[in-house]
Amino acid sequence: MLASMDARVTLAEVDRRLADLYGDPQPEQHEPLDLLVRTILSQNTSDRNRDRAYASLRARFPTWEDVLGATPQEIADAIQGAGLHKQRAERILSVLQLIVQKQGALSLDFLRNLTPEEAEQWLLSLPGVGKKTAYIVLLMGYAIPRFPVDTHVARVTQRLGVRPASGEPHAVLAPLIPQGRQLPLHLNLINLGRQVCVARRPRCPQCPLPDLCDYVMAKADPRLRANLRAGETSAVLVRRGDGVQTMRPDREELLAILSDPMVHSVEASGTLSTKEVA
Ligand code: SF4
């Protein structure tokens, strides 16, 4: 785990490289209330299940007034694909009811007239709405600089070593994000998490970040990590599932070796025992 200054520098470089790879992506345009319901549907389920359930909900109930007039069972039937559909149906219904009770209309447009802090607190006061959901609505619906941490962002930032496994991730990451880069960095970390840094077996050989990543660098002994930082090369001992091998790779080759899922550890030659060198 990096100190916060190092983590800030690392995240700035991560942002730069991911922007080179994916560009500055633009999110799909949704009304803030659509974003809120869509994000409630995404809690603890896959992106695919969320998209399917949301499309089914909108097909069955074209307006939020239609959803408000439906029974929990009818809503649950429409969002079955999302899992926990009865619980989610009740949550969506109570959120819509509360918005009408508090604001007299089924819309979140009034949030524009609040300060960012007030808008955040208002969203967090809704049942079942935590920081991830509130921040997605604020960032994508109102361009308010908040950094939502979903499952992909949480996994990638932990593997990179810019945040610890424990602790509230929004509080840890918010001060580390380069100014004004919340949206593209959020979307690009999701892209990386979906396509490369996947949950089960990260595809490190395809990743542009191995030299910045704790998950990869943990395989290198401390002396080798120091050499890499200093731009120096050395002979190394590579331990794979099928044996050990001595090599003298250049920097790019060494990063490829460290990214190889079959490699368990790599040591600088000076740390090898006499027996191993022989
Ligand atoms: S190097 Fe591997 S573990 Fe690290 S961010 Fe990339 S894919 Fe994930």
Coordinates of C-alpha atoms and ligand atoms in Angstrom, one line a residue:
M1 CA 0.0 0.0 0.0
L2 CA 1.4 3.4 -1.1
A3 CA 1.7 6.5 1.1
S4 CA -1.0 9.0 0.0
M5 CA 1.5 11.3 -1.9
D6 CA 2.8 8.3 -3.9
A7 CA -0.8 7.0 -4.4
R8 CA -1.7 10.4 -5.8
V9 CA 1.2 10.4 -8.2
T10 CA 0.4 6.8 -9.2
L11 CA -3.3 7.6 -9.9
A12 CA -2.3 10.6 -12.0
E13 CA -0.1 8.2 -14.1
V14 CA -2.9 5.6 -14.2
D15 CA -5.3 8.2 -15.4
R16 CA -2.9 9.3 -18.2
R17 CA -2.2 5.8 -19.4
L18 CA -5.9 4.8 -19.4
A19 CA -6.8 8.0 -21.2
D20 CA -4.2 7.0 -23.9
L21 CA -5.7 3.5 -24.1
Y22 CA -9.5 4.3 -23.9
G23 CA -9.7 8.0 -24.5
D24 CA -11.9 10.2 -22.4
P25 CA -15.1 8.2 -22.5
Q26 CA -18.5 9.9 -22.3
P27 CA -21.2 8.2 -20.2
E28 CA -24.6 7.3 -21.7
Q29 CA -27.0 10.2 -21.1
H30 CA -29.6 9.5 -18.5
E31 CA -31.9 11.7 -16.5
P32 CA -30.8 11.9 -12.8
L33 CA -33.9 9.9 -11.6
D34 CA -33.2 7.2 -14.3
L35 CA -29.6 7.1 -13.0
L36 CA -30.8 6.7 -9.4
V37 CA -33.1 3.7 -10.2
R38 CA -30.6 2.2 -12.6
T39 CA -27.9 2.3 -9.9
I40 CA -30.2 0.8 -7.3
L41 CA -30.7 -2.1 -9.7
S42 CA -26.9 -2.5 -10.1
Q43 CA -26.3 -3.1 -6.3
N44 CA -24.7 -6.5 -5.8
T45 CA -25.4 -7.8 -9.3
S46 CA -23.6 -7.8 -12.7
D47 CA -23.7 -5.0 -15.2
R48 CA -25.5 -7.4 -17.6
N49 CA -28.2 -8.3 -15.1
R50 CA -28.7 -4.6 -14.2
D51 CA -29.1 -3.6 -17.9
R52 CA -31.5 -6.4 -18.5
A53 CA -33.6 -5.6 -15.5
Y54 CA -33.6 -1.8 -16.2
A55 CA -34.7 -2.4 -19.8
S56 CA -37.4 -4.7 -18.7
L57 CA -38.7 -2.2 -16.1
R58 CA -38.8 0.6 -18.6
A59 CA -40.5 -1.5 -21.2
R60 CA -43.2 -2.6 -18.7
F61 CA -43.5 0.9 -17.1
P62 CA -42.6 3.7 -19.5
T63 CA -42.8 6.5 -16.9
W64 CA -41.8 6.7 -13.2
E65 CA -45.5 7.6 -12.5
D66 CA -46.4 4.2 -13.9
V67 CA -43.9 2.5 -11.5
L68 CA -45.3 4.5 -8.6
G69 CA -48.8 3.2 -9.5
A70 CA -47.7 -0.4 -9.6
T71 CA -47.6 -3.0 -6.8
P72 CA -44.3 -4.2 -5.4
Q73 CA -45.1 -7.6 -7.0
E74 CA -45.6 -6.1 -10.4
I75 CA -42.3 -4.2 -10.2
A76 CA -40.5 -7.3 -8.9
D77 CA -41.9 -9.3 -11.9
A78 CA -40.4 -6.7 -14.2
I79 CA -36.9 -6.7 -12.7
Q80 CA -36.5 -10.4 -12.0
G81 CA -33.2 -10.6 -13.9
A82 CA -31.5 -8.4 -11.3
G83 CA -31.8 -10.9 -8.4
L84 CA -33.2 -10.0 -5.0
H85 CA -36.0 -8.6 -7.1
K86 CA -38.6 -8.4 -4.3
Q87 CA -36.3 -6.4 -2.1
R88 CA -35.2 -4.1 -4.9
A89 CA -38.8 -3.6 -6.0
E90 CA -39.7 -2.4 -2.5
R91 CA -36.7 -0.2 -2.4
I92 CA -37.4 1.5 -5.8
L93 CA -41.0 2.0 -4.8
S94 CA -40.1 3.6 -1.4
V95 CA -37.5 5.9 -3.0
L96 CA -40.1 7.1 -5.6
Q97 CA -42.7 7.6 -2.9
L98 CA -40.3 9.6 -0.7
I99 CA -39.3 11.8 -3.6
V100 CA -42.9 12.7 -4.2
Q101 CA -43.6 13.2 -0.5
K102 CA -40.6 15.4 0.0
Q103 CA -40.6 17.4 -3.3
G104 CA -44.2 17.0 -4.6
A105 CA -43.0 15.7 -8.0
L106 CA -41.3 12.7 -9.4
S107 CA -38.1 14.4 -10.4
L108 CA -34.6 15.1 -9.0
D109 CA -34.3 18.5 -10.9
F110 CA -34.5 20.4 -7.6
L111 CA -31.0 19.0 -6.7
R112 CA -29.6 21.6 -9.2
N113 CA -30.6 24.3 -6.8
L114 CA -28.7 22.8 -3.8
T115 CA -25.1 23.0 -2.9
P116 CA -23.1 19.8 -3.8
E117 CA -23.0 18.9 -0.1
E118 CA -26.7 19.5 0.3
A119 CA -27.5 17.4 -2.8
E120 CA -25.2 14.6 -1.5
Q121 CA -26.9 14.6 1.9
W122 CA -30.4 14.6 0.4
L123 CA -29.6 11.6 -1.8
L124 CA -27.9 9.7 1.1
S125 CA -31.1 10.2 3.2
L126 CA -33.0 8.0 0.8
P127 CA -33.5 4.3 1.8
G128 CA -30.9 2.0 0.4
V129 CA -28.9 4.9 -1.2
G130 CA -25.2 4.8 -0.2
K131 CA -22.2 6.8 -1.4
K132 CA -21.7 4.8 -4.7
T133 CA -25.3 5.4 -5.8
A134 CA -25.4 9.1 -4.7
Y135 CA -22.0 9.8 -6.3
I136 CA -23.1 8.3 -9.6
V137 CA -26.1 10.5 -9.7
L138 CA -24.1 13.6 -8.7
L139 CA -21.2 13.0 -11.1
M140 CA -23.1 11.8 -14.2
G141 CA -26.4 13.7 -13.6
Y142 CA -25.0 17.0 -12.5
A143 CA -21.2 17.0 -13.2
I144 CA -20.5 17.4 -9.5
P145 CA -17.0 16.2 -8.8
R146 CA -17.5 13.0 -6.8
F147 CA -15.7 9.7 -7.4
P148 CA -18.0 6.7 -7.2
V149 CA -16.3 3.4 -6.3
D150 CA -18.1 0.4 -7.7
T151 CA -16.9 -3.2 -7.7
H152 CA -14.5 -2.7 -10.6
V153 CA -13.0 0.5 -9.3
A154 CA -12.6 -1.1 -5.8
R155 CA -10.9 -4.2 -7.2
V156 CA -8.5 -2.4 -9.6
T157 CA -7.5 0.3 -7.0
Q158 CA -6.8 -2.3 -4.4
R159 CA -4.6 -4.4 -6.7
L160 CA -2.8 -1.3 -7.8
G161 CA -2.1 -0.6 -4.1
V162 CA -3.5 2.9 -4.0
R163 CA -6.0 2.0 -1.3
P164 CA -6.1 -0.6 1.4
A165 CA -8.5 -3.6 1.5
S166 CA -10.2 -2.2 4.6
G167 CA -11.6 1.3 5.2
E168 CA -14.3 3.3 3.4
P169 CA -13.1 3.4 -0.2
H170 CA -14.8 6.7 -1.2
A171 CA -13.1 8.5 1.7
V172 CA -9.7 7.0 0.9
L173 CA -9.8 7.7 -2.9
A174 CA -11.6 11.0 -3.1
P175 CA -8.5 13.1 -2.1
L176 CA -6.2 11.1 -4.5
I177 CA -8.1 11.7 -7.7
P178 CA -6.6 14.3 -10.1
Q179 CA -8.7 17.5 -10.1
G180 CA -11.5 17.4 -12.7
R181 CA -10.7 13.8 -13.7
Q182 CA -13.3 12.0 -11.6
L183 CA -15.6 11.0 -14.6
P184 CA -13.0 9.8 -17.1
L185 CA -10.9 8.0 -14.5
H186 CA -14.0 6.3 -13.0
L187 CA -15.2 5.1 -16.5
N188 CA -11.7 4.1 -17.6
L189 CA -11.1 2.1 -14.4
I190 CA -14.4 0.3 -15.0
N191 CA -13.3 -0.4 -18.6
L192 CA -10.0 -1.8 -17.4
G193 CA -11.8 -3.9 -14.7
R194 CA -14.2 -5.3 -17.2
Q195 CA -11.7 -6.1 -20.0
V196 CA -8.3 -6.7 -18.3
C197 CA -8.2 -6.5 -14.6
V198 CA -11.1 -9.0 -14.3
A199 CA -12.1 -10.5 -10.9
R200 CA -10.8 -14.1 -11.2
R201 CA -7.6 -13.9 -13.1
P202 CA -6.4 -10.5 -14.1
R203 CA -4.9 -10.4 -17.6
C204 CA -1.8 -8.6 -16.5
P205 CA 0.2 -9.3 -19.8
Q206 CA -2.4 -7.1 -21.6
C207 CA -2.4 -4.3 -19.0
P208 CA -0.7 -0.9 -19.4
L209 CA 0.0 -0.6 -15.7
P210 CA 2.2 -3.5 -14.5
D211 CA 5.1 -1.3 -13.2
L212 CA 2.5 0.7 -11.2
C213 CA 0.8 -2.3 -9.7
D214 CA 1.3 -3.9 -6.3
Y215 CA -0.3 -7.1 -7.4
V216 CA 2.4 -7.6 -10.1
M217 CA 5.3 -5.9 -8.1
A218 CA 4.6 -8.2 -5.1
K219 CA 6.3 -10.9 -7.1
A220 CA 9.6 -9.0 -7.3
D221 CA 11.9 -9.0 -4.3
P222 CA 12.7 -5.5 -2.8
R223 CA 16.1 -5.2 -4.5
L224 CA 14.5 -5.9 -7.9
R225 CA 11.8 -3.3 -7.2
A226 CA 14.5 -0.8 -6.3
N227 CA 16.4 -1.7 -9.5
L228 CA 13.2 -1.2 -11.6
R229 CA 12.5 2.2 -10.1
A230 CA 16.2 3.3 -10.8
G231 CA 15.9 2.0 -14.3
E232 CA 18.6 -0.6 -13.8
T233 CA 18.6 -4.2 -15.0
S234 CA 20.2 -7.2 -13.5
A235 CA 20.2 -11.0 -13.8
V236 CA 17.2 -12.5 -12.2
L237 CA 16.0 -15.9 -10.9
V238 CA 12.4 -16.6 -12.2
R239 CA 10.3 -19.1 -10.3
R240 CA 7.4 -20.5 -12.3
G241 CA 5.0 -23.4 -11.7
D242 CA 7.3 -25.7 -13.7
G243 CA 10.7 -24.7 -12.2
V244 CA 13.3 -21.9 -11.9
Q245 CA 15.3 -20.1 -14.6
T246 CA 18.0 -17.5 -14.6
M247 CA 17.7 -14.7 -17.1
R248 CA 18.9 -11.2 -17.9
P249 CA 15.8 -9.4 -19.2
D250 CA 15.6 -5.7 -20.1
R251 CA 13.0 -3.6 -18.3
E252 CA 10.1 -4.5 -20.7
E253 CA 10.9 -8.1 -20.7
L254 CA 11.1 -8.1 -16.9
L255 CA 7.6 -6.4 -16.7
A256 CA 6.3 -9.1 -19.0
I257 CA 7.8 -11.8 -16.8
L258 CA 6.3 -10.3 -13.7
S259 CA 2.9 -10.0 -15.4
D260 CA 3.0 -13.7 -16.4
P261 CA 0.4 -15.5 -14.2
M262 CA 2.6 -18.6 -14.2
V263 CA 5.4 -16.7 -12.5
H264 CA 5.4 -16.9 -8.7
S265 CA 8.4 -14.7 -7.9
V266 CA 11.4 -13.0 -9.4
E267 CA 14.6 -12.2 -7.5
A268 CA 17.6 -10.0 -8.3
S269 CA 20.6 -12.2 -8.9
G270 CA 22.5 -10.7 -5.9
T271 CA 19.9 -12.2 -3.6
L272 CA 20.4 -15.7 -5.0
S273 CA 22.1 -18.3 -2.9
T274 CA 25.4 -19.7 -4.2
K275 CA 23.7 -23.0 -4.8
E276 CA 21.0 -21.3 -7.0
V277 CA 23.5 -19.4 -9.1
A278 CA 25.6 -22.5 -9.7
Ligands
SF4_1 S1 -1.2 -5.2 -13.8 FE1 -2.7 -6.9 -13.5 S2 -3.5 -6.7 -11.4 FE2 -2.4 -4.8 -12.0 S3 -4.1 -3.4 -12.7 FE3 -3.2 -4.4 -14.5 S4 -4.5 -6.3 -14.8 FE4 -4.9 -5.5 -12.7

